[in-house]
Coordinates of C-alpha atoms and ligand atoms in Angstrom, one line a residue:
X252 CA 68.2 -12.1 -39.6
X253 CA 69.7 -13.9 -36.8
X254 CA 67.9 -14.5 -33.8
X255 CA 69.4 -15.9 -31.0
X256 CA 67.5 -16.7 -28.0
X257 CA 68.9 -17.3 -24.1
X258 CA 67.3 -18.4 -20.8
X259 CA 68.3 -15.2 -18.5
X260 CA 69.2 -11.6 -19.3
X261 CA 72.5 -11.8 -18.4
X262 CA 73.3 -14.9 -21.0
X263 CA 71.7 -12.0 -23.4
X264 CA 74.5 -9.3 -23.1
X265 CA 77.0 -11.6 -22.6
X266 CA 76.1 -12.8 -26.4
X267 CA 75.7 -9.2 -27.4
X268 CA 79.0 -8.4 -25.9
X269 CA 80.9 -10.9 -27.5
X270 CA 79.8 -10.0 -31.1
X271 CA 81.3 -6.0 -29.8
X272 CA 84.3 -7.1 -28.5
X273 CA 85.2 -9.5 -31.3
X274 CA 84.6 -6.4 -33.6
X275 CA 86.7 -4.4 -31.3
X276 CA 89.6 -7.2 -31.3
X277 CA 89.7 -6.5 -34.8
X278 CA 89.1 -3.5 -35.4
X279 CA 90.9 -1.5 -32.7
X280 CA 89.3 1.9 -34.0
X281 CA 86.1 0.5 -34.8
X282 CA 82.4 2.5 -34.7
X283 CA 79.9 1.6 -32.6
X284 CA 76.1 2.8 -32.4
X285 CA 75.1 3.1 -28.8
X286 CA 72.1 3.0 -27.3
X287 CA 70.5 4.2 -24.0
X288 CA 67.5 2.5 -21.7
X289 CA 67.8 -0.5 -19.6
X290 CA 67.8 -3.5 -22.7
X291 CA 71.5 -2.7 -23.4
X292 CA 72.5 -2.2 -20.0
X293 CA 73.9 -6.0 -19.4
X294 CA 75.9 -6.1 -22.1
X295 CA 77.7 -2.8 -21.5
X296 CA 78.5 -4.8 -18.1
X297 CA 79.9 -7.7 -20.1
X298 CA 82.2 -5.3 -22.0
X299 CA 83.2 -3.8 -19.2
X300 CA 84.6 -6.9 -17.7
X301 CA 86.3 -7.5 -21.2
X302 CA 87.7 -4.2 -20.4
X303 CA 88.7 -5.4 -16.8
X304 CA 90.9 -8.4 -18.7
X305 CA 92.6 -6.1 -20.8
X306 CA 90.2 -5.2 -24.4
X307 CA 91.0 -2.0 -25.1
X308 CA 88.6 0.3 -26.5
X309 CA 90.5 3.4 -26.2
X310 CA 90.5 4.0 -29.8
X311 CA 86.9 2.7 -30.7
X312 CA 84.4 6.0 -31.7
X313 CA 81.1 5.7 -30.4
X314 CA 77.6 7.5 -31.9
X315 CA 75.1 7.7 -29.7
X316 CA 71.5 7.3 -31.3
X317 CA 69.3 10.2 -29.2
X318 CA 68.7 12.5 -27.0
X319 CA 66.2 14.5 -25.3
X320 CA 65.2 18.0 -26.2
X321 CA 64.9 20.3 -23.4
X322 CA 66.6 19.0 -20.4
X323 CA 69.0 20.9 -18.4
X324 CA 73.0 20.6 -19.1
X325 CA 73.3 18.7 -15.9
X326 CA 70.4 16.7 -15.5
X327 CA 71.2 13.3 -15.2
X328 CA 68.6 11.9 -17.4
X329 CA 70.4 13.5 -20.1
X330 CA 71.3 10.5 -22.6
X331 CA 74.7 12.3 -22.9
X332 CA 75.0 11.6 -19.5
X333 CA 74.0 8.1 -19.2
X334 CA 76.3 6.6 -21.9
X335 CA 78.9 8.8 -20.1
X336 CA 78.3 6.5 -17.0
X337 CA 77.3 3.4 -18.5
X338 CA 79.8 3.5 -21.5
X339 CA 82.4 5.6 -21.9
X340 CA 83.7 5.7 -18.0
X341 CA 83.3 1.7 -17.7
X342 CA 84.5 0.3 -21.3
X343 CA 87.2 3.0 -20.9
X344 CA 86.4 5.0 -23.7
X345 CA 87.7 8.3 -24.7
X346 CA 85.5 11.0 -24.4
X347 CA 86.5 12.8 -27.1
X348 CA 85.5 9.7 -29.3
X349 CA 82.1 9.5 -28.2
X350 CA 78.9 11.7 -29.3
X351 CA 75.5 12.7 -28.4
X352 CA 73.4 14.2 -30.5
X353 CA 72.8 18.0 -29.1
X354 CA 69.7 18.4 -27.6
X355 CA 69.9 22.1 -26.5
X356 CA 71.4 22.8 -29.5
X357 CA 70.5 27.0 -30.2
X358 CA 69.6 25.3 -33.8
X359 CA 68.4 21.7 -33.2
X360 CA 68.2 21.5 -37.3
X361 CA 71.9 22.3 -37.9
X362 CA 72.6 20.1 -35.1
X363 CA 71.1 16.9 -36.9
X364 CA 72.8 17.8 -40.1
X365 CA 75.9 18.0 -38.2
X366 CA 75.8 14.9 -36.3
X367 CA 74.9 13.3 -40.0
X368 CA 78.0 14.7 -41.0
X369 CA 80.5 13.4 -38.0
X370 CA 79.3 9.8 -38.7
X371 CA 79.9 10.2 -41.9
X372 CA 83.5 11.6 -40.9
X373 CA 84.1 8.5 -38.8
X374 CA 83.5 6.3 -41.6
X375 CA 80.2 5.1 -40.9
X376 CA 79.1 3.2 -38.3
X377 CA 80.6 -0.6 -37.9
X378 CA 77.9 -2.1 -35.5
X379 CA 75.0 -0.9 -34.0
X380 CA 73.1 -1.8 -30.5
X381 CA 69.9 -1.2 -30.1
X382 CA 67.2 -2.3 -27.8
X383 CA 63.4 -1.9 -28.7
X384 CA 60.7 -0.1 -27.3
X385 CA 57.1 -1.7 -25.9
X386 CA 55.4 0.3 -29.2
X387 CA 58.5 -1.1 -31.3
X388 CA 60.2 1.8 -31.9
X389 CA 64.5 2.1 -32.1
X390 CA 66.2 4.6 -31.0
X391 CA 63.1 7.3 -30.5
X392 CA 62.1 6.7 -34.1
X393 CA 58.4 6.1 -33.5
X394 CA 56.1 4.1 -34.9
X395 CA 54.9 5.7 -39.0
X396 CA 58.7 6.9 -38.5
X397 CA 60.0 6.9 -42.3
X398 CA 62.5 4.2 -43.4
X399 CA 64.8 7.0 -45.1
X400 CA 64.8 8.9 -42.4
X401 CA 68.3 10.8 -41.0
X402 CA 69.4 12.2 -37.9
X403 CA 66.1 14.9 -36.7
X404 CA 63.5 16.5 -33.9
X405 CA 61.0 14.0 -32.9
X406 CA 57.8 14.3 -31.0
X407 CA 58.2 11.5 -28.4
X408 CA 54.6 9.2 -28.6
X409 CA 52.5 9.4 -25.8
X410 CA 53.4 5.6 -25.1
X411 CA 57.3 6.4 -24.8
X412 CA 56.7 9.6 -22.7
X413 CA 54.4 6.8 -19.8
X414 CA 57.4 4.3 -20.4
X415 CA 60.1 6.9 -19.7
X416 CA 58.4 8.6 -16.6
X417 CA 60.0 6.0 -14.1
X418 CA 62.9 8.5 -14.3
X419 CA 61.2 11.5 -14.2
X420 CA 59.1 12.6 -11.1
X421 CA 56.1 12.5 -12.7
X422 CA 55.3 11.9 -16.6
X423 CA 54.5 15.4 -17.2
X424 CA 58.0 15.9 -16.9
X425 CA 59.3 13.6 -19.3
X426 CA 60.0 15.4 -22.5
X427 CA 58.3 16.4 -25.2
X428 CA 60.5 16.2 -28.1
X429 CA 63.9 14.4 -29.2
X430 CA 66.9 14.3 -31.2
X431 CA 67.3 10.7 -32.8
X432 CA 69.1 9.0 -36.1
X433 CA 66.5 8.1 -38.3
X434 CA 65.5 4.9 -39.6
X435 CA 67.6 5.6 -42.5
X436 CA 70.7 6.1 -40.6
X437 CA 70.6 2.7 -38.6
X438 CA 70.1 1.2 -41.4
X439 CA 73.3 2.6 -43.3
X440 CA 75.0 0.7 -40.3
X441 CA 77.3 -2.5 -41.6
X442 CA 76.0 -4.3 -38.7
X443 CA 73.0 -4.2 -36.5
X444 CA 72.4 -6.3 -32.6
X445 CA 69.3 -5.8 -31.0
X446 CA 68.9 -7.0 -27.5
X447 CA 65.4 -7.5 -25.7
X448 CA 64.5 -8.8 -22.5
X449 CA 61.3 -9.2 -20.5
X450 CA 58.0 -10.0 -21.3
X451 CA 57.5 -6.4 -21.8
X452 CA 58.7 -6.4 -25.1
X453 CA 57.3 -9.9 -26.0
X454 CA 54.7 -8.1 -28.2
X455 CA 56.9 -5.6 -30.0
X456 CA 59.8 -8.0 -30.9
X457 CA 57.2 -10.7 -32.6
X458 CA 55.6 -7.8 -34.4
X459 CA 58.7 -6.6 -35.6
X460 CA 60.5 -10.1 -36.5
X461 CA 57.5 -11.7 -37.9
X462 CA 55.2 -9.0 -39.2
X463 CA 55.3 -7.2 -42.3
X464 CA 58.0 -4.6 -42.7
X465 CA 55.1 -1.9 -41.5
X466 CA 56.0 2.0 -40.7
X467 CA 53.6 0.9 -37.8
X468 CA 56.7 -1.0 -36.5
X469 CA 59.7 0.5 -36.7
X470 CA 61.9 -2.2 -35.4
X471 CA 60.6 -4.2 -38.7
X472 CA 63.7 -2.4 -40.4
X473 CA 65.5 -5.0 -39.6
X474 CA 64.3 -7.8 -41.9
X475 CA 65.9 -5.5 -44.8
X476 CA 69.2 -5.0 -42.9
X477 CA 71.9 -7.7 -44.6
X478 CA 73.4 -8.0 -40.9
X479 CA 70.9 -8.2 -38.3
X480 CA 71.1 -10.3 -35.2
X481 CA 68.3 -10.1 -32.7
X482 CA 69.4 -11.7 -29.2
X483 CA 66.6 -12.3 -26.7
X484 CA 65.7 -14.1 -23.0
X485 CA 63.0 -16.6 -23.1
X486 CA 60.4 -14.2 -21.8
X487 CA 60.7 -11.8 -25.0
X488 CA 61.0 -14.3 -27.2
X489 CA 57.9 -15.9 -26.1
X490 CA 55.3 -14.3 -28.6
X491 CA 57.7 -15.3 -31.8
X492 CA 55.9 -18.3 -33.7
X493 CA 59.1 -19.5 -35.3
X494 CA 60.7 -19.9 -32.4
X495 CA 61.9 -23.9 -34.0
X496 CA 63.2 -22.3 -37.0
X497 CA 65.3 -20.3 -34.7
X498 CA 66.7 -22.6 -32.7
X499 CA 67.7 -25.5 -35.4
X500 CA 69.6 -22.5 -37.5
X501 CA 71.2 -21.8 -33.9
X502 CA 72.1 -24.9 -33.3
X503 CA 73.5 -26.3 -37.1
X504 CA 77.3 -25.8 -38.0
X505 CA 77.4 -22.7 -40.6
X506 CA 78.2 -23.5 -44.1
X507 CA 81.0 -21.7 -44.8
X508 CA 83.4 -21.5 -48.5
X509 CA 81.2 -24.6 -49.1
X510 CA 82.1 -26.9 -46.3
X511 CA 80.4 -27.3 -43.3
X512 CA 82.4 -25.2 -40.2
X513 CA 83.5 -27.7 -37.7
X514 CA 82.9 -30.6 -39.5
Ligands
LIG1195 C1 64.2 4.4 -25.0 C2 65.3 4.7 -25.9 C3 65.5 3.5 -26.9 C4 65.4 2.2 -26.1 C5 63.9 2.1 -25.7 C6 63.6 0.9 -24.7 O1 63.3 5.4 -24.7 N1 65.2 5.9 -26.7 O2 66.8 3.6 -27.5 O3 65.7 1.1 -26.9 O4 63.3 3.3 -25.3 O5 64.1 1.2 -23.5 P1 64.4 0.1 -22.4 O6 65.5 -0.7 -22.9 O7 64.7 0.9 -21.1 O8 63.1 -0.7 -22.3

């Protein structure tokens, strides 16, 4: 795992974005993961600028990683919504090209399978963004989630539903349930980049980088992924005890076909 730590939030995504959008330069069609909440937020801003100066991601599929179960078609807390907004309009996506997982779906079961299947279609997914949650969950897979886990309902944690009720009027009206990949499908991804800012998740991301690979910690799937950078401000880096270890690999040319790149 490669962690990667910044001083401000903005330094975050513009890292994160530069690892998309060299994907995207290379891959013209390629397929990202895409997640919701405020952690990936900047770096959707960075791409957009790439946009602005011409990178074109008019051809890139994008898999969105979960919904809510329950909420009206037009209410604008809908995830389907949000990467709408935040994604596809901004990094000039097509539309067609981009899915959300069905969450008033008349048979939420079939609906999982189905999405399953459409990544599947696509290929797979190429590189996946995903922020973390203050109990250390990804996507809405929540803690004693299982590792082989696919695409299915969830019953949102009583810690998500408090963290999510800043957009809802009140946090009895945050959702119950969810549809998210599972554990098992993020880790099928040929890349992951997870982005965390804030002191709020200072807790979470040590537990996940640092602690044993626990069910208790979902995010902890990550120290089995082959590809897995982790990309962090100051303030949510600041519980990690390796934090030197970090740095030096950060800052030492890679070896690379047995010679030393740059040197
Ligand atoms: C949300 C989403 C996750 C997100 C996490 C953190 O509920 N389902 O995909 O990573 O919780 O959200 P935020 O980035 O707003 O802190």
């Amino acid at each position: 795992m490669e962690v990667l730590i910044f001083d401000d939030p903005a330094a975050v995504g513009r890292a994160a974005a530069d690892r998309i959008a060299n994907l995207v330069r290379t891959t013209p069609d390629a397929v990202l993961g895409l997640a919701t909440g405020s952690s990936p937020q900047a770096t959707y801003e960075a791409l957009a600028e790439d946009h602005r100066a011409g990178l074109d991601f008019s051809r890139v599929r994008g898999f969105a990683l979960d919904e809510y179960v329950g909420l009206s078609p037009d209410d604008t807390r809908r995830y389907a919504h949000v990467i709408h907004e935040s994604v596809t309009i901004p990094l000039g996506m097509d539309a067609a090209l981009v899915q959300v997982p069905n969450g008033d779906a008349e048979d939420l079961v079939a609906a999982c399978e189905e999405y399953e299947a459409q990544i599947a279609s696509a290929g797979g997914v190429d590189l996946q963004i995903l922020g973390i949650g203050s109990n250390g969950h990804i996507g809405f897979n929540e803690p004693m989630s299982s590792f082989q886990s696919r695409t299915r309902i969830k019953t949102l944690a009583p810690s998500t539903r408090a963290d999510n009720a800043r957009f809802f009027d009140d946090a009895s009206a945050v959702p119950t349930h969810c549809l998210t990949q599972g554990l098992g499908t993020i880790l099928r991804a040929r890349e992951l980049v997870l982005v965390a800012q804030g002191a709020g998740k200072a807790r979470a991301v040590a537990t996940a980088l640092e602690g044993p690979v626990a069910a208790r910690t979902p995010a902890s799937i990550l120290q089995w992924h082959p590809r897995a950078t982790v990309i962090l401000d100051r303030a949510a880096a600041s519980e990690l005890e390796f934090t030197s270890y970090y740095e030096h690999a950060a800052n030492t040319p890679v070896v690379t076909r047995g010679r030393l790149a740059g040197v």
